[in-house]
Amino acid sequence: MKRILIVEDEDKIARFLELELVHEGYEVVKKHDGRSGLEAALSGSFSLMILDIMLPGINGLEVLRRLRKTSELPVIMLTARDQVMDKVNGLDMGADDYMTKPFAVEELLARIRLVLRKHSSSEPETAAGSGHIHQIRGLVMDESAHTVKYQGKEISLTNKEFQLLRELMINCNVVLSRETILSSVWGYDYVGETNVVDVYVRFLRHKIDDAVGEKFILTVRGVGYVIKDEHRE
Ligand code: CA
């Protein structure tokens, strides 16, 4: 039986989730603060954790950050509606998905199944397609070394920034819609959450445009984003 850890201080939500998950055939353990939640998560006896961000003691993002030092336990974050930045941080720190409160429990159950399925079919991350080098206007991405350099100088990117840049570079001169970027970089359906893309493009621009000294990622209004190279078709 799959065991799910719920870390949520709002007792009503935690109890409701427990009922629904037990009904679905999962075994459930609840924790009400970050510290005991992290301790339980590190026990290695769970298949997945549902982690609220606003928690007493250490908050959910900090729990996730500490967990990820040693554990790849799948994590679905719970966030309030106005916490876009927290979502972005959570995904960047290795959360597998998030749900915005209030949410339909059917959707959470569907995402739990999806995340569990993904993790059980452990796909090798650096298999096909690695070892590729992409070059546009002096910016060089080495996928196997996981580095981005401009004129020999390394630009430090987070994992998600790297993936987003890669998507734009391999589609050089092709305008990508936010939806396309969402599904290829985040891997599944993020309908209605396209602002995550905008937030990341902003992060990327801050780093890339600064290093390159010109606008590298262009906005095509009403359509999406593109990196152009006039020397290519
Ligand atoms: Ca809370």
JSON list of C-alpha atoms in Angstrom, two decimals, residues 92-233:
[
{"chain": "A", "resi": 92, "resn": "ASP", "atom": "CA", "xyz": [12.75, 25.27, -8.56]},
{"chain": "A", "resi": 93, "resn": "MET", "atom": "CA", "xyz": [13.73, 23.58, -5.35]},
{"chain": "A", "resi": 94, "resn": "GLY", "atom": "CA", "xyz": [12.46, 20.28, -6.61]},
{"chain": "A", "resi": 95, "resn": "ALA", "atom": "CA", "xyz": [8.76, 20.06, -5.82]},
{"chain": "A", "resi": 96, "resn": "ASP", "atom": "CA", "xyz": [7.03, 17.76, -8.29]},
{"chain": "A", "resi": 97, "resn": "ASP", "atom": "CA", "xyz": [3.82, 19.70, -8.50]},
{"chain": "A", "resi": 98, "resn": "TYR", "atom": "CA", "xyz": [1.70, 22.17, -6.59]},
{"chain": "A", "resi": 99, "resn": "MET", "atom": "CA", "xyz": [-1.96, 22.81, -5.89]},
{"chain": "A", "resi": 100, "resn": "THR", "atom": "CA", "xyz": [-3.44, 26.21, -5.24]},
{"chain": "A", "resi": 101, "resn": "LYS", "atom": "CA", "xyz": [-5.94, 26.36, -2.39]},
{"chain": "A", "resi": 102, "resn": "PRO", "atom": "CA", "xyz": [-8.84, 25.96, -2.57]},
{"chain": "A", "resi": 103, "resn": "PHE", "atom": "CA", "xyz": [-8.65, 23.01, -4.92]},
{"chain": "A", "resi": 104, "resn": "ALA", "atom": "CA", "xyz": [-10.89, 20.21, -6.12]},
{"chain": "A", "resi": 105, "resn": "VAL", "atom": "CA", "xyz": [-9.84, 17.00, -4.42]},
{"chain": "A", "resi": 106, "resn": "GLU", "atom": "CA", "xyz": [-10.28, 15.05, -7.68]},
{"chain": "A", "resi": 107, "resn": "GLU", "atom": "CA", "xyz": [-7.57, 17.18, -9.22]},
{"chain": "A", "resi": 108, "resn": "LEU", "atom": "CA", "xyz": [-5.21, 16.54, -6.34]},
{"chain": "A", "resi": 109, "resn": "LEU", "atom": "CA", "xyz": [-5.88, 12.80, -6.58]},
{"chain": "A", "resi": 110, "resn": "ALA", "atom": "CA", "xyz": [-5.15, 12.89, -10.31]},
{"chain": "A", "resi": 111, "resn": "ARG", "atom": "CA", "xyz": [-1.87, 14.70, -9.72]},
{"chain": "A", "resi": 112, "resn": "ILE", "atom": "CA", "xyz": [-0.89, 12.28, -6.98]},
{"chain": "A", "resi": 113, "resn": "ARG", "atom": "CA", "xyz": [-1.42, 9.37, -9.38]},
{"chain": "A", "resi": 114, "resn": "LEU", "atom": "CA", "xyz": [0.58, 11.15, -12.07]},
{"chain": "A", "resi": 115, "resn": "VAL", "atom": "CA", "xyz": [3.51, 11.95, -9.79]},
{"chain": "A", "resi": 116, "resn": "LEU", "atom": "CA", "xyz": [3.57, 8.42, -8.38]},
{"chain": "A", "resi": 117, "resn": "ARG", "atom": "CA", "xyz": [3.48, 6.94, -11.87]},
{"chain": "A", "resi": 118, "resn": "LYS", "atom": "CA", "xyz": [6.30, 9.18, -13.02]},
{"chain": "A", "resi": 119, "resn": "HIS", "atom": "CA", "xyz": [8.46, 8.14, -10.12]},
{"chain": "A", "resi": 120, "resn": "SER", "atom": "CA", "xyz": [7.82, 4.44, -10.42]},
{"chain": "A", "resi": 121, "resn": "SER", "atom": "CA", "xyz": [8.90, 4.42, -14.06]},
{"chain": "A", "resi": 122, "resn": "SER", "atom": "CA", "xyz": [12.28, 5.90, -13.14]},
{"chain": "A", "resi": 123, "resn": "GLU", "atom": "CA", "xyz": [13.52, 7.25, -16.44]},
{"chain": "A", "resi": 124, "resn": "PRO", "atom": "CA", "xyz": [17.26, 7.81, -16.70]},
{"chain": "A", "resi": 125, "resn": "GLU", "atom": "CA", "xyz": [17.67, 11.57, -16.71]},
{"chain": "A", "resi": 126, "resn": "THR", "atom": "CA", "xyz": [20.84, 11.95, -18.70]},
{"chain": "A", "resi": 127, "resn": "ALA", "atom": "CA", "xyz": [20.26, 9.32, -21.37]},
{"chain": "A", "resi": 128, "resn": "ALA", "atom": "CA", "xyz": [19.39, 10.23, -24.94]},
{"chain": "A", "resi": 129, "resn": "GLY", "atom": "CA", "xyz": [19.98, 13.79, -26.02]},
{"chain": "A", "resi": 130, "resn": "SER", "atom": "CA", "xyz": [22.72, 14.52, -23.56]},
{"chain": "A", "resi": 131, "resn": "GLY", "atom": "CA", "xyz": [26.14, 15.64, -24.64]},
{"chain": "A", "resi": 132, "resn": "HIS", "atom": "CA", "xyz": [24.65, 18.26, -26.91]},
{"chain": "A", "resi": 133, "resn": "ILE", "atom": "CA", "xyz": [26.12, 21.67, -27.34]},
{"chain": "A", "resi": 134, "resn": "HIS", "atom": "CA", "xyz": [23.95, 24.56, -28.50]},
{"chain": "A", "resi": 135, "resn": "GLN", "atom": "CA", "xyz": [25.40, 27.83, -29.70]},
{"chain": "A", "resi": 136, "resn": "ILE", "atom": "CA", "xyz": [23.59, 31.04, -30.49]},
{"chain": "A", "resi": 137, "resn": "ARG", "atom": "CA", "xyz": [25.28, 34.42, -30.93]},
{"chain": "A", "resi": 138, "resn": "GLY", "atom": "CA", "xyz": [28.20, 33.50, -28.73]},
{"chain": "A", "resi": 139, "resn": "LEU", "atom": "CA", "xyz": [26.10, 31.94, -25.99]},
{"chain": "A", "resi": 140, "resn": "VAL", "atom": "CA", "xyz": [27.14, 28.32, -25.53]},
{"chain": "A", "resi": 141, "resn": "MET", "atom": "CA", "xyz": [25.10, 25.71, -23.71]},
{"chain": "A", "resi": 142, "resn": "ASP", "atom": "CA", "xyz": [26.74, 22.40, -22.93]},
{"chain": "A", "resi": 143, "resn": "GLU", "atom": "CA", "xyz": [24.04, 19.97, -21.88]},
{"chain": "A", "resi": 144, "resn": "SER", "atom": "CA", "xyz": [26.29, 17.24, -20.57]},
{"chain": "A", "resi": 145, "resn": "ALA", "atom": "CA", "xyz": [28.34, 19.62, -18.45]},
{"chain": "A", "resi": 146, "resn": "HIS", "atom": "CA", "xyz": [25.14, 21.54, -17.61]},
{"chain": "A", "resi": 147, "resn": "THR", "atom": "CA", "xyz": [26.87, 24.86, -18.22]},
{"chain": "A", "resi": 148, "resn": "VAL", "atom": "CA", "xyz": [26.02, 28.06, -20.05]},
{"chain": "A", "resi": 149, "resn": "LYS", "atom": "CA", "xyz": [28.85, 30.34, -21.07]},
{"chain": "A", "resi": 150, "resn": "TYR", "atom": "CA", "xyz": [29.21, 33.62, -22.88]},
{"chain": "A", "resi": 151, "resn": "GLN", "atom": "CA", "xyz": [32.68, 34.39, -24.16]},
{"chain": "A", "resi": 152, "resn": "GLY", "atom": "CA", "xyz": [34.08, 31.75, -21.87]},
{"chain": "A", "resi": 153, "resn": "LYS", "atom": "CA", "xyz": [32.43, 33.19, -18.80]},
{"chain": "A", "resi": 154, "resn": "GLU", "atom": "CA", "xyz": [29.99, 30.89, -17.05]},
{"chain": "A", "resi": 155, "resn": "ILE", "atom": "CA", "xyz": [26.48, 32.10, -16.32]},
{"chain": "A", "resi": 156, "resn": "SER", "atom": "CA", "xyz": [25.04, 30.40, -13.28]},
{"chain": "A", "resi": 157, "resn": "LEU", "atom": "CA", "xyz": [21.46, 29.19, -13.83]},
{"chain": "A", "resi": 158, "resn": "THR", "atom": "CA", "xyz": [19.03, 27.22, -11.73]},
{"chain": "A", "resi": 159, "resn": "ASN", "atom": "CA", "xyz": [17.81, 23.93, -13.13]},
{"chain": "A", "resi": 160, "resn": "LYS", "atom": "CA", "xyz": [14.51, 25.31, -14.38]},
{"chain": "A", "resi": 161, "resn": "GLU", "atom": "CA", "xyz": [16.15, 28.38, -15.90]},
{"chain": "A", "resi": 162, "resn": "PHE", "atom": "CA", "xyz": [18.53, 26.04, -17.70]},
{"chain": "A", "resi": 163, "resn": "GLN", "atom": "CA", "xyz": [15.68, 23.93, -19.07]},
{"chain": "A", "resi": 164, "resn": "LEU", "atom": "CA", "xyz": [13.78, 26.99, -20.21]},
{"chain": "A", "resi": 165, "resn": "LEU", "atom": "CA", "xyz": [16.84, 28.41, -21.96]},
{"chain": "A", "resi": 166, "resn": "ARG", "atom": "CA", "xyz": [17.50, 25.03, -23.57]},
{"chain": "A", "resi": 167, "resn": "GLU", "atom": "CA", "xyz": [13.95, 24.91, -24.92]},
{"chain": "A", "resi": 168, "resn": "LEU", "atom": "CA", "xyz": [14.35, 28.36, -26.44]},
{"chain": "A", "resi": 169, "resn": "MET", "atom": "CA", "xyz": [17.80, 27.59, -27.86]},
{"chain": "A", "resi": 170, "resn": "ILE", "atom": "CA", "xyz": [16.89, 24.30, -29.52]},
{"chain": "A", "resi": 171, "resn": "ASN", "atom": "CA", "xyz": [13.91, 26.09, -31.06]},
{"chain": "A", "resi": 172, "resn": "CYS", "atom": "CA", "xyz": [16.00, 28.98, -32.32]},
{"chain": "A", "resi": 173, "resn": "ASN", "atom": "CA", "xyz": [13.98, 31.38, -34.52]},
{"chain": "A", "resi": 174, "resn": "VAL", "atom": "CA", "xyz": [10.73, 29.61, -33.57]},
{"chain": "A", "resi": 175, "resn": "VAL", "atom": "CA", "xyz": [8.31, 31.59, -31.43]},
{"chain": "A", "resi": 176, "resn": "LEU", "atom": "CA", "xyz": [7.18, 29.39, -28.55]},
{"chain": "A", "resi": 177, "resn": "SER", "atom": "CA", "xyz": [3.88, 30.03, -26.81]},
{"chain": "A", "resi": 178, "resn": "ARG", "atom": "CA", "xyz": [3.74, 30.06, -23.03]},
{"chain": "A", "resi": 179, "resn": "GLU", "atom": "CA", "xyz": [1.64, 26.89, -23.15]},
{"chain": "A", "resi": 180, "resn": "THR", "atom": "CA", "xyz": [4.21, 25.09, -25.27]},
{"chain": "A", "resi": 181, "resn": "ILE", "atom": "CA", "xyz": [6.99, 26.13, -22.93]},
{"chain": "A", "resi": 182, "resn": "LEU", "atom": "CA", "xyz": [4.96, 25.04, -19.91]},
{"chain": "A", "resi": 183, "resn": "SER", "atom": "CA", "xyz": [4.29, 21.59, -21.25]},
{"chain": "A", "resi": 184, "resn": "SER", "atom": "CA", "xyz": [7.83, 20.97, -22.48]},
{"chain": "A", "resi": 185, "resn": "VAL", "atom": "CA", "xyz": [9.75, 22.46, -19.57]},
{"chain": "A", "resi": 186, "resn": "TRP", "atom": "CA", "xyz": [7.40, 21.58, -16.73]},
{"chain": "A", "resi": 187, "resn": "GLY", "atom": "CA", "xyz": [6.35, 18.34, -18.34]},
{"chain": "A", "resi": 188, "resn": "TYR", "atom": "CA", "xyz": [2.64, 18.38, -17.79]},
{"chain": "A", "resi": 189, "resn": "ASP", "atom": "CA", "xyz": [-0.42, 20.47, -18.00]},
{"chain": "A", "resi": 190, "resn": "TYR", "atom": "CA", "xyz": [-0.19, 23.81, -16.26]},
{"chain": "A", "resi": 191, "resn": "VAL", "atom": "CA", "xyz": [-3.24, 25.41, -17.84]},
{"chain": "A", "resi": 192, "resn": "GLY", "atom": "CA", "xyz": [-3.87, 28.85, -16.40]},
{"chain": "A", "resi": 193, "resn": "GLU", "atom": "CA", "xyz": [-0.44, 29.05, -14.79]},
{"chain": "A", "resi": 194, "resn": "THR", "atom": "CA", "xyz": [1.41, 30.60, -17.72]},
{"chain": "A", "resi": 195, "resn": "ASN", "atom": "CA", "xyz": [2.63, 33.42, -15.46]},
{"chain": "A", "resi": 196, "resn": "VAL", "atom": "CA", "xyz": [5.19, 30.92, -14.18]},
{"chain": "A", "resi": 197, "resn": "VAL", "atom": "CA", "xyz": [6.79, 31.16, -17.64]},
{"chain": "A", "resi": 198, "resn": "ASP", "atom": "CA", "xyz": [6.84, 34.96, -17.49]},
{"chain": "A", "resi": 199, "resn": "VAL", "atom": "CA", "xyz": [8.45, 34.87, -14.07]},
{"chain": "A", "resi": 200, "resn": "TYR", "atom": "CA", "xyz": [11.16, 32.52, -15.33]},
{"chain": "A", "resi": 201, "resn": "VAL", "atom": "CA", "xyz": [11.79, 34.49, -18.50]},
{"chain": "A", "resi": 202, "resn": "ARG", "atom": "CA", "xyz": [12.33, 37.51, -16.28]},
{"chain": "A", "resi": 203, "resn": "PHE", "atom": "CA", "xyz": [14.85, 35.55, -14.18]},
{"chain": "A", "resi": 204, "resn": "LEU", "atom": "CA", "xyz": [16.63, 34.37, -17.31]},
{"chain": "A", "resi": 205, "resn": "ARG", "atom": "CA", "xyz": [16.73, 37.79, -18.92]},
{"chain": "A", "resi": 206, "resn": "HIS", "atom": "CA", "xyz": [18.22, 39.24, -15.81]},
{"chain": "A", "resi": 207, "resn": "LYS", "atom": "CA", "xyz": [21.12, 36.81, -16.08]},
{"chain": "A", "resi": 208, "resn": "ILE", "atom": "CA", "xyz": [21.52, 36.31, -19.84]},
{"chain": "A", "resi": 209, "resn": "ASP", "atom": "CA", "xyz": [20.90, 39.85, -21.09]},
{"chain": "A", "resi": 210, "resn": "ASP", "atom": "CA", "xyz": [23.23, 41.14, -18.41]},
{"chain": "A", "resi": 211, "resn": "ALA", "atom": "CA", "xyz": [26.03, 38.81, -19.50]},
{"chain": "A", "resi": 212, "resn": "VAL", "atom": "CA", "xyz": [25.49, 39.24, -23.24]},
{"chain": "A", "resi": 213, "resn": "GLY", "atom": "CA", "xyz": [24.89, 42.96, -23.06]},
{"chain": "A", "resi": 214, "resn": "GLU", "atom": "CA", "xyz": [21.84, 42.96, -25.33]},
{"chain": "A", "resi": 215, "resn": "LYS", "atom": "CA", "xyz": [18.32, 41.61, -25.51]},
{"chain": "A", "resi": 216, "resn": "PHE", "atom": "CA", "xyz": [18.63, 37.89, -26.01]},
{"chain": "A", "resi": 217, "resn": "ILE", "atom": "CA", "xyz": [15.16, 36.53, -25.33]},
{"chain": "A", "resi": 218, "resn": "LEU", "atom": "CA", "xyz": [12.56, 38.44, -27.29]},
{"chain": "A", "resi": 219, "resn": "THR", "atom": "CA", "xyz": [8.88, 38.81, -26.49]},
{"chain": "A", "resi": 220, "resn": "VAL", "atom": "CA", "xyz": [6.48, 38.40, -29.38]},
{"chain": "A", "resi": 221, "resn": "ARG", "atom": "CA", "xyz": [3.46, 40.16, -28.08]},
{"chain": "A", "resi": 222, "resn": "GLY", "atom": "CA", "xyz": [0.35, 38.00, -27.85]},
{"chain": "A", "resi": 223, "resn": "VAL", "atom": "CA", "xyz": [2.31, 34.94, -28.97]},
{"chain": "A", "resi": 224, "resn": "GLY", "atom": "CA", "xyz": [5.24, 34.05, -26.77]},
{"chain": "A", "resi": 225, "resn": "TYR", "atom": "CA", "xyz": [9.02, 34.07, -26.64]},
{"chain": "A", "resi": 226, "resn": "VAL", "atom": "CA", "xyz": [11.87, 33.49, -29.08]},
{"chain": "A", "resi": 227, "resn": "ILE", "atom": "CA", "xyz": [15.65, 33.60, -29.35]},
{"chain": "A", "resi": 228, "resn": "LYS", "atom": "CA", "xyz": [16.70, 34.78, -32.79]},
{"chain": "A", "resi": 229, "resn": "ASP", "atom": "CA", "xyz": [19.79, 34.06, -34.82]},
{"chain": "A", "resi": 230, "resn": "GLU", "atom": "CA", "xyz": [19.84, 35.66, -38.24]},
{"chain": "A", "resi": 231, "resn": "HIS", "atom": "CA", "xyz": [22.63, 33.34, -39.38]},
{"chain": "A", "resi": 232, "resn": "ARG", "atom": "CA", "xyz": [20.24, 30.42, -39.24]},
{"chain": "A", "resi": 233, "resn": "GLU", "atom": "CA", "xyz": [17.18, 29.50, -41.19]}
]
